[in-house]
Amino acid sequence: MSTLKASFEILKTQIENIGTFHIQLSDLLKEEVKKIETFRERQKEQRKKLQSIMEKVQKKKVAVYKRTIESKKTYEVRCREADEAEHGAEKITVASKNSEKGRQRAKQCRQAAKETEKLYSTNIVQLESVRRDWEETHKSTCEVFQQLEGDRISMLRCALWDHCNHFSMQCVKDDEFYEEVRKLLELCDITTDNNYFIGRKSTGTRPPEPILFESYYQTQKSGDSNGQAHFAGGGEEDMTMRGSDPLLGSSVNIRFDNLENPHSAPAPFGGASAVESDGGYAELPGLLGAASLPTVSADDDTCYIVDHEYVAKEEDELSVSRGELIRVLEQGEDGWWTAEKNGKTGLVPGNYLGKR
């Protein structure tokens, strides 16, 4: 409560503010991630197109290369056959019947070798053309890939840079919010909080008085008064009864002077003899002075006599002496009565008073 409670309240408020800013930062980061995903998908489509072109060129190059290799092998075979046929024709004698056939066969083999040579040469030219096309395509594709990679690195670097800026700004905001909490915590004071708690929760300025012995017979004897317990002096013991009410800010003190046996009359006050009145209370001639009698009338219903002396302990209380006549203006349910004496008004314990 008090300053510490205010510190908790400002901390709660600032944490809520920080949470709000974190949510906003989260939304901002989500937007950045969507941009990165869009950029990635666009580059992916571009790479697919380039890869498709490269695959077509590569397949064409491989096909022409295979055809060229086959034509080369055929060309080499035909050349060997032609050489063998010509070498065999030279060995045949002029008179031999097979000389003409040998020359004819050598001629055919040489013709086949020339045809395969021409095909092989054509395939070589075609392969070179395809190779150049493949090389140019490959070169341009690599350049595009390099550009795409540069764009990707640049884009991600800028995105990460922005993320770091956002995080730094969030940290600055968080520190500003926490600084507000620290400023209020500097005003938090232990003494102030303790005094505030005492002011709100205190039930009085003094601890409750202990409850002491209350004579059963004295309570019966004085039970016909105002409903509170009254006590008459007797014997040689000096006892005090104190009662405390949690609703009161202070304690009620009831003193018994010289408690005697329940059938004896009150001891004389100031050396004068006490005579029991019609109401069951002892007359105290020594205390019924002329100063107190003119203020109230004995026949008044609000007129009470003080059975026990009470000394005021608070500013709103009234000091009374035993035997005085006072006027009761209000009877409180908490045991404290508002009384008037000699023009002064204050609170007195109701069980200190009795009817005449």
GROMACS .gro file of C-alpha atoms in nm:
model
  356
    1MET     CA    1   0.000   0.000   0.000
    2SER     CA    2   0.094   0.367  -0.020
    3THR     CA    3   0.420   0.428  -0.212
    4LEU     CA    4   0.496   0.060  -0.266
    5LYS     CA    5   0.147   0.003  -0.405
    6ALA     CA    6   0.197   0.293  -0.644
    7SER     CA    7   0.524   0.133  -0.757
    8PHE     CA    8   0.347  -0.197  -0.829
    9GLU     CA    9   0.072  -0.014  -1.017
   10ILE     CA   10   0.317   0.175  -1.239
   11LEU     CA   11   0.511  -0.149  -1.296
   12LYS     CA   12   0.192  -0.323  -1.405
   13THR     CA   13   0.106  -0.036  -1.638
   14GLN     CA   14   0.451  -0.023  -1.793
   15ILE     CA   15   0.460  -0.401  -1.843
   16GLU     CA   16   0.128  -0.374  -2.028
   17ASN     CA   17   0.275  -0.095  -2.242
   18ILE     CA   18   0.582  -0.307  -2.314
   19GLY     CA   19   0.358  -0.599  -2.409
   20THR     CA   20   0.165  -0.374  -2.647
   21PHE     CA   21   0.485  -0.259  -2.817
   22HIS     CA   22   0.606  -0.619  -2.840
   23ILE     CA   23   0.283  -0.713  -3.017
   24GLN     CA   24   0.333  -0.426  -3.259
   25LEU     CA   25   0.692  -0.536  -3.317
   26SER     CA   26   0.570  -0.891  -3.379
   27ASP     CA   27   0.326  -0.767  -3.644
   28LEU     CA   28   0.604  -0.565  -3.806
   29LEU     CA   29   0.835  -0.866  -3.815
   30LYS     CA   30   0.558  -1.075  -3.969
   31GLU     CA   31   0.526  -0.822  -4.250
   32GLU     CA   32   0.902  -0.834  -4.305
   33VAL     CA   33   0.893  -1.214  -4.319
   34LYS     CA   34   0.615  -1.200  -4.578
   35LYS     CA   35   0.827  -0.969  -4.793
   36ILE     CA   36   1.120  -1.209  -4.767
   37GLU     CA   37   0.898  -1.502  -4.864
   38THR     CA   38   0.764  -1.312  -5.165
   39PHE     CA   39   1.117  -1.225  -5.274
   40ARG     CA   40   1.225  -1.585  -5.232
   41GLU     CA   41   0.935  -1.718  -5.442
   42ARG     CA   42   1.008  -1.469  -5.719
   43GLN     CA   43   1.373  -1.571  -5.735
   44LYS     CA   44   1.272  -1.936  -5.727
   45GLU     CA   45   1.057  -1.888  -6.038
   46GLN     CA   46   1.343  -1.712  -6.217
   47ARG     CA   47   1.583  -1.993  -6.134
   48LYS     CA   48   1.337  -2.252  -6.261
   49LYS     CA   49   1.313  -2.078  -6.599
   50LEU     CA   50   1.690  -2.058  -6.634
   51GLN     CA   51   1.732  -2.418  -6.525
   52SER     CA   52   1.478  -2.529  -6.786
   53ILE     CA   53   1.671  -2.350  -7.062
   54MET     CA   54   2.000  -2.496  -6.943
   55GLU     CA   55   1.854  -2.848  -6.936
   56LYS     CA   56   1.732  -2.819  -7.294
   57VAL     CA   57   2.069  -2.694  -7.419
   58GLN     CA   58   2.249  -2.960  -7.220
   59LYS     CA   59   2.032  -3.239  -7.361
   60LYS     CA   60   2.088  -3.113  -7.716
   61LYS     CA   61   2.463  -3.093  -7.661
   62VAL     CA   62   2.475  -3.445  -7.518
   63ALA     CA   63   2.271  -3.585  -7.809
   64VAL     CA   64   2.494  -3.423  -8.074
   65TYR     CA   65   2.803  -3.534  -7.888
   66LYS     CA   66   2.686  -3.896  -7.881
   67ARG     CA   67   2.602  -3.884  -8.250
   68THR     CA   68   2.942  -3.737  -8.327
   69ILE     CA   69   3.120  -4.007  -8.130
   70GLU     CA   70   2.924  -4.278  -8.312
   71SER     CA   71   3.004  -4.125  -8.650
   72LYS     CA   72   3.370  -4.109  -8.551
   73LYS     CA   73   3.374  -4.477  -8.462
   74THR     CA   74   3.201  -4.566  -8.790
   75TYR     CA   75   3.444  -4.349  -8.981
   76GLU     CA   76   3.743  -4.520  -8.822
   77VAL     CA   77   3.600  -4.866  -8.899
   78ARG     CA   78   3.536  -4.776  -9.262
   79CYS     CA   79   3.886  -4.635  -9.301
   80ARG     CA   80   4.041  -4.954  -9.165
   81GLU     CA   81   3.825  -5.163  -9.398
   82ALA     CA   82   3.927  -4.949  -9.697
   83ASP     CA   83   4.295  -4.976  -9.608
   84GLU     CA   84   4.269  -5.352  -9.570
   85ALA     CA   85   4.083  -5.386  -9.900
   86GLU     CA   86   4.338  -5.178 -10.088
   87HIS     CA   87   4.628  -5.365  -9.928
   88GLY     CA   88   4.469  -5.700 -10.026
   89ALA     CA   89   4.410  -5.582 -10.385
   90GLU     CA   90   4.776  -5.498 -10.428
   91LYS     CA   91   4.879  -5.854 -10.340
   92ILE     CA   92   4.658  -6.013 -10.602
   93THR     CA   93   4.851  -6.091 -10.929
   94VAL     CA   94   4.745  -5.963 -11.263
   95ALA     CA   95   4.669  -6.311 -11.398
   96SER     CA   96   4.450  -6.392 -11.101
   97LYS     CA   97   4.077  -6.411 -11.151
   98ASN     CA   98   4.007  -6.228 -10.824
   99SER     CA   99   4.208  -5.920 -10.907
  100GLU     CA  100   3.911  -5.735 -11.049
  101LYS     CA  101   3.692  -5.823 -10.755
  102GLY     CA  102   3.958  -5.708 -10.511
  103ARG     CA  103   3.995  -5.372 -10.679
  104GLN     CA  104   3.619  -5.330 -10.690
  105ARG     CA  105   3.585  -5.411 -10.323
  106ALA     CA  106   3.867  -5.170 -10.227
  107LYS     CA  107   3.696  -4.898 -10.427
  108GLN     CA  108   3.363  -4.954 -10.248
  109CYS     CA  109   3.530  -4.953  -9.907
  110ARG     CA  110   3.708  -4.630  -9.987
  111GLN     CA  111   3.380  -4.475 -10.100
  112ALA     CA  112   3.211  -4.581  -9.773
  113ALA     CA  113   3.501  -4.438  -9.576
  114LYS     CA  114   3.465  -4.104  -9.753
  115GLU     CA  115   3.092  -4.094  -9.678
  116THR     CA  116   3.146  -4.168  -9.308
  117GLU     CA  117   3.421  -3.910  -9.307
  118LYS     CA  118   3.180  -3.652  -9.447
  119LEU     CA  119   2.915  -3.746  -9.187
  120TYR     CA  120   3.168  -3.732  -8.910
  121SER     CA  121   3.286  -3.391  -9.025
  122THR     CA  122   2.926  -3.264  -9.039
  123ASN     CA  123   2.859  -3.387  -8.686
  124ILE     CA  124   3.175  -3.216  -8.564
  125VAL     CA  125   3.060  -2.884  -8.711
  126GLN     CA  126   2.713  -2.928  -8.560
  127LEU     CA  127   2.860  -3.024  -8.222
  128GLU     CA  128   3.077  -2.714  -8.223
  129SER     CA  129   2.773  -2.498  -8.296
  130VAL     CA  130   2.577  -2.661  -8.014
  131ARG     CA  131   2.875  -2.631  -7.783
  132ARG     CA  132   2.904  -2.260  -7.851
  133ASP     CA  133   2.533  -2.213  -7.792
  134TRP     CA  134   2.557  -2.417  -7.471
  135GLU     CA  135   2.857  -2.214  -7.357
  136GLU     CA  136   2.684  -1.880  -7.421
  137THR     CA  137   2.368  -1.997  -7.249
  138HIS     CA  138   2.566  -2.132  -6.957
  139LYS     CA  139   2.758  -1.806  -6.927
  140SER     CA  140   2.448  -1.587  -6.935
  141THR     CA  141   2.272  -1.819  -6.689
  142CYS     CA  142   2.562  -1.800  -6.446
  143GLU     CA  143   2.556  -1.422  -6.472
  144VAL     CA  144   2.185  -1.419  -6.393
  145PHE     CA  145   2.239  -1.658  -6.103
  146GLN     CA  146   2.515  -1.436  -5.972
  147GLN     CA  147   2.284  -1.134  -5.992
  148LEU     CA  148   2.008  -1.325  -5.815
  149GLU     CA  149   2.245  -1.429  -5.539
  150GLY     CA  150   2.365  -1.071  -5.501
  151ASP     CA  151   2.006  -0.949  -5.475
  152ARG     CA  152   1.928  -1.221  -5.221
  153ILE     CA  153   2.226  -1.134  -5.001
  154SER     CA  154   2.153  -0.762  -5.023
  155MET     CA  155   1.786  -0.812  -4.943
  156LEU     CA  156   1.853  -1.037  -4.644
  157ARG     CA  157   2.124  -0.806  -4.515
  158CYS     CA  158   1.887  -0.509  -4.528
  159ALA     CA  159   1.611  -0.713  -4.363
  160LEU     CA  160   1.840  -0.821  -4.080
  161TRP     CA  161   1.959  -0.464  -4.042
  162ASP     CA  162   1.600  -0.346  -4.011
  163HIS     CA  163   1.528  -0.623  -3.761
  164CYS     CA  164   1.822  -0.512  -3.547
  165ASN     CA  165   1.700  -0.153  -3.562
  166HIS     CA  166   1.353  -0.261  -3.454
  167PHE     CA  167   1.494  -0.466  -3.168
  168SER     CA  168   1.719  -0.180  -3.059
  169MET     CA  169   1.426   0.061  -3.064
  170GLN     CA  170   1.221  -0.184  -2.861
  171CYS     CA  171   1.501  -0.209  -2.605
  172VAL     CA  172   1.512   0.170  -2.582
  173LYS     CA  173   1.136   0.181  -2.532
  174ASP     CA  174   1.156  -0.091  -2.268
  175ASP     CA  175   1.426   0.100  -2.082
  176GLU     CA  176   1.216   0.417  -2.093
  177PHE     CA  177   0.921   0.233  -1.943
  178TYR     CA  178   1.136   0.074  -1.675
  179GLU     CA  179   1.292   0.412  -1.601
  180GLU     CA  180   0.945   0.540  -1.510
  181VAL     CA  181   0.917   0.251  -1.264
  182ARG     CA  182   1.261   0.329  -1.120
  183LYS     CA  183   1.168   0.694  -1.071
  184LEU     CA  184   0.864   0.593  -0.868
  185LEU     CA  185   1.065   0.334  -0.675
  186GLU     CA  186   1.299   0.612  -0.569
  187LEU     CA  187   1.000   0.774  -0.397
  188CYS     CA  188   0.913   0.451  -0.216
  189ASP     CA  189   0.975   0.510   0.156
  190ILE     CA  190   0.957   0.246   0.428
  191THR     CA  191   0.861   0.490   0.703
  192THR     CA  192   0.587   0.647   0.493
  193ASP     CA  193   0.435   0.308   0.409
  194ASN     CA  194   0.449   0.191   0.770
  195ASN     CA  195   0.284   0.512   0.893
  196TYR     CA  196   0.018   0.481   0.624
  197PHE     CA  197  -0.057   0.124   0.728
  198ILE     CA  198  -0.073   0.220   1.096
  199GLY     CA  199  -0.303   0.512   1.018
  200ARG     CA  200  -0.545   0.289   0.828
  201LYS     CA  201  -0.539  -0.027   1.035
  202SER     CA  202  -0.472   0.093   1.390
  203THR     CA  203  -0.746   0.026   1.649
  204GLY     CA  204  -0.616   0.256   1.920
  205THR     CA  205  -0.321   0.433   2.070
  206ARG     CA  206  -0.277   0.186   2.357
  207PRO     CA  207  -0.294  -0.192   2.384
  208PRO     CA  208  -0.604  -0.344   2.546
  209GLU     CA  209  -0.601  -0.358   2.926
  210PRO     CA  210  -0.611  -0.701   3.093
  211ILE     CA  211  -0.946  -0.821   3.225
  212LEU     CA  212  -0.927  -0.867   3.602
  213PHE     CA  213  -1.148  -1.025   3.865
  214GLU     CA  214  -1.511  -0.906   3.884
  215SER     CA  215  -1.702  -0.981   4.205
  216TYR     CA  216  -2.020  -1.174   4.140
  217TYR     CA  217  -2.188  -1.036   4.451
  218GLN     CA  218  -2.100  -0.679   4.377
  219THR     CA  219  -2.246  -0.722   4.028
  220GLN     CA  220  -2.572  -0.855   4.176
  221LYS     CA  221  -2.595  -0.573   4.427
  222SER     CA  222  -2.554  -0.300   4.167
  223GLY     CA  223  -2.757  -0.474   3.892
  224ASP     CA  224  -3.056  -0.245   3.944
  225SER     CA  225  -2.869   0.062   3.821
  226ASN     CA  226  -2.806   0.138   3.451
  227GLY     CA  227  -2.746  -0.216   3.333
  228GLN     CA  228  -2.369  -0.191   3.384
  229ALA     CA  229  -2.176  -0.348   3.671
  230HIS     CA  230  -2.127  -0.117   3.972
  231PHE     CA  231  -1.905  -0.179   4.268
  232ALA     CA  232  -1.914  -0.067   4.628
  233GLY     CA  233  -1.613  -0.048   4.850
  234GLY     CA  234  -1.557  -0.302   5.124
  235GLY     CA  235  -1.278  -0.496   5.288
  236GLU     CA  236  -0.913  -0.413   5.275
  237GLU     CA  237  -0.835  -0.523   4.916
  238ASP     CA  238  -0.775  -0.265   4.646
  239MET     CA  239  -0.872  -0.419   4.312
  240THR     CA  240  -0.908  -0.280   3.963
  241MET     CA  241  -1.124  -0.411   3.679
  242ARG     CA  242  -1.041  -0.303   3.329
  243GLY     CA  243  -1.253  -0.391   3.028
  244SER     CA  244  -1.163  -0.323   2.668
  245ASP     CA  245  -1.389  -0.310   2.370
  246PRO     CA  246  -1.235  -0.368   2.025
  247LEU     CA  247  -1.462  -0.099   1.888
  248LEU     CA  248  -1.313   0.157   2.126
  249GLY     CA  249  -0.993   0.337   2.051
  250SER     CA  250  -0.891   0.311   2.417
  251SER     CA  251  -0.961   0.106   2.727
  252VAL     CA  252  -1.219   0.138   3.003
  253ASN     CA  253  -1.077   0.134   3.354
  254ILE     CA  254  -1.294   0.034   3.651
  255ARG     CA  255  -1.138   0.055   3.992
  256PHE     CA  256  -1.265  -0.100   4.312
  257ASP     CA  257  -1.153   0.069   4.630
  258ASN     CA  258  -1.163  -0.146   4.938
  259LEU     CA  259  -1.392  -0.428   4.821
  260GLU     CA  260  -1.577  -0.568   5.120
  261ASN     CA  261  -1.833  -0.837   5.166
  262PRO     CA  262  -2.149  -0.797   4.955
  263HIS     CA  263  -2.369  -0.704   5.253
  264SER     CA  264  -2.158  -0.428   5.395
  265ALA     CA  265  -2.211  -0.061   5.323
  266PRO     CA  266  -1.956   0.138   5.126
  267ALA     CA  267  -1.662   0.261   5.322
  268PRO     CA  268  -1.677   0.626   5.420
  269PHE     CA  269  -1.499   0.868   5.191
  270GLY     CA  270  -1.275   1.122   5.349
  271GLY     CA  271  -1.352   1.002   5.700
  272ALA     CA  272  -1.730   1.072   5.684
  273SER     CA  273  -1.991   0.810   5.761
  274ALA     CA  274  -2.185   0.675   5.464
  275VAL     CA  275  -2.562   0.628   5.493
  276GLU     CA  276  -2.740   0.399   5.249
  277SER     CA  277  -3.003   0.577   5.038
  278ASP     CA  278  -3.341   0.449   4.921
  279GLY     CA  279  -3.189   0.352   4.588
  280GLY     CA  280  -2.942   0.112   4.744
  281TYR     CA  281  -2.639   0.343   4.708
  282ALA     CA  282  -2.445   0.500   4.988
  283GLU     CA  283  -2.473   0.870   5.047
  284LEU     CA  284  -2.139   1.046   5.021
  285PRO     CA  285  -2.188   1.367   5.216
  286GLY     CA  286  -1.826   1.460   5.188
  287LEU     CA  287  -1.834   1.466   4.805
  288LEU     CA  288  -2.177   1.613   4.732
  289GLY     CA  289  -2.053   1.968   4.736
  290ALA     CA  290  -2.236   2.281   4.651
  291ALA     CA  291  -2.038   2.321   4.327
  292SER     CA  292  -2.192   2.018   4.157
  293LEU     CA  293  -2.546   2.021   4.293
  294PRO     CA  294  -2.673   2.341   4.133
  295THR     CA  295  -2.588   2.222   3.776
  296VAL     CA  296  -2.833   1.928   3.771
  297SER     CA  297  -3.154   1.834   3.946
  298ALA     CA  298  -3.175   1.516   4.150
  299ASP     CA  299  -3.524   1.451   4.015
  300ASP     CA  300  -3.407   1.464   3.651
  301ASP     CA  301  -3.407   1.126   3.468
  302THR     CA  302  -3.076   1.218   3.308
  303CYS     CA  303  -2.914   1.281   3.643
  304TYR     CA  304  -2.654   1.023   3.747
  305ILE     CA  305  -2.414   1.000   4.036
  306VAL     CA  306  -2.050   0.908   3.989
  307ASP     CA  307  -1.977   0.580   4.167
  308HIS     CA  308  -1.610   0.566   4.072
  309GLU     CA  309  -1.360   0.835   3.997
  310TYR     CA  310  -1.240   0.856   3.636
  311VAL     CA  311  -0.954   1.064   3.501
  312ALA     CA  312  -0.981   1.163   3.134
  313LYS     CA  313  -0.713   1.011   2.910
  314GLU     CA  314  -0.822   1.161   2.578
  315GLU     CA  315  -0.927   1.510   2.474
  316ASP     CA  316  -1.290   1.407   2.419
  317GLU     CA  317  -1.323   1.247   2.766
  318LEU     CA  318  -1.450   1.407   3.087
  319SER     CA  319  -1.288   1.370   3.429
  320VAL     CA  320  -1.532   1.297   3.714
  321SER     CA  321  -1.493   1.239   4.085
  322ARG     CA  322  -1.677   0.995   4.304
  323GLY     CA  323  -2.003   1.133   4.439
  324GLU     CA  324  -2.051   1.403   4.177
  325LEU     CA  325  -2.388   1.453   4.006
  326ILE     CA  326  -2.370   1.478   3.627
  327ARG     CA  327  -2.620   1.493   3.344
  328VAL     CA  328  -2.608   1.213   3.084
  329LEU     CA  329  -2.683   1.348   2.735
  330GLU     CA  330  -2.638   1.027   2.536
  331GLN     CA  331  -2.585   0.662   2.623
  332GLY     CA  332  -2.355   0.499   2.367
  333GLU     CA  333  -2.389   0.131   2.278
  334ASP     CA  334  -2.014   0.088   2.316
  335GLY     CA  335  -2.028   0.165   2.692
  336TRP     CA  336  -1.915   0.527   2.664
  337TRP     CA  337  -2.173   0.788   2.763
  338THR     CA  338  -2.175   1.156   2.679
  339ALA     CA  339  -2.212   1.353   3.004
  340GLU     CA  340  -2.219   1.718   3.110
  341LYS     CA  341  -2.067   1.867   3.424
  342ASN     CA  342  -2.031   2.235   3.509
  343GLY     CA  343  -2.088   2.330   3.145
  344LYS     CA  344  -1.825   2.083   3.017
  345THR     CA  345  -1.917   1.788   2.795
  346GLY     CA  346  -1.722   1.467   2.741
  347LEU     CA  347  -1.722   1.088   2.738
  348VAL     CA  348  -1.723   0.883   3.059
  349PRO     CA  349  -1.758   0.506   3.116
  350GLY     CA  350  -2.126   0.421   3.167
  351ASN     CA  351  -2.048   0.160   3.432
  352TYR     CA  352  -1.888   0.428   3.648
  353LEU     CA  353  -2.228   0.596   3.691
  354GLY     CA  354  -2.540   0.508   3.887
  355LYS     CA  355  -2.893   0.639   3.939
  356ARG     CA  356  -2.970   0.827   4.258
   0.00000   0.00000   0.00000
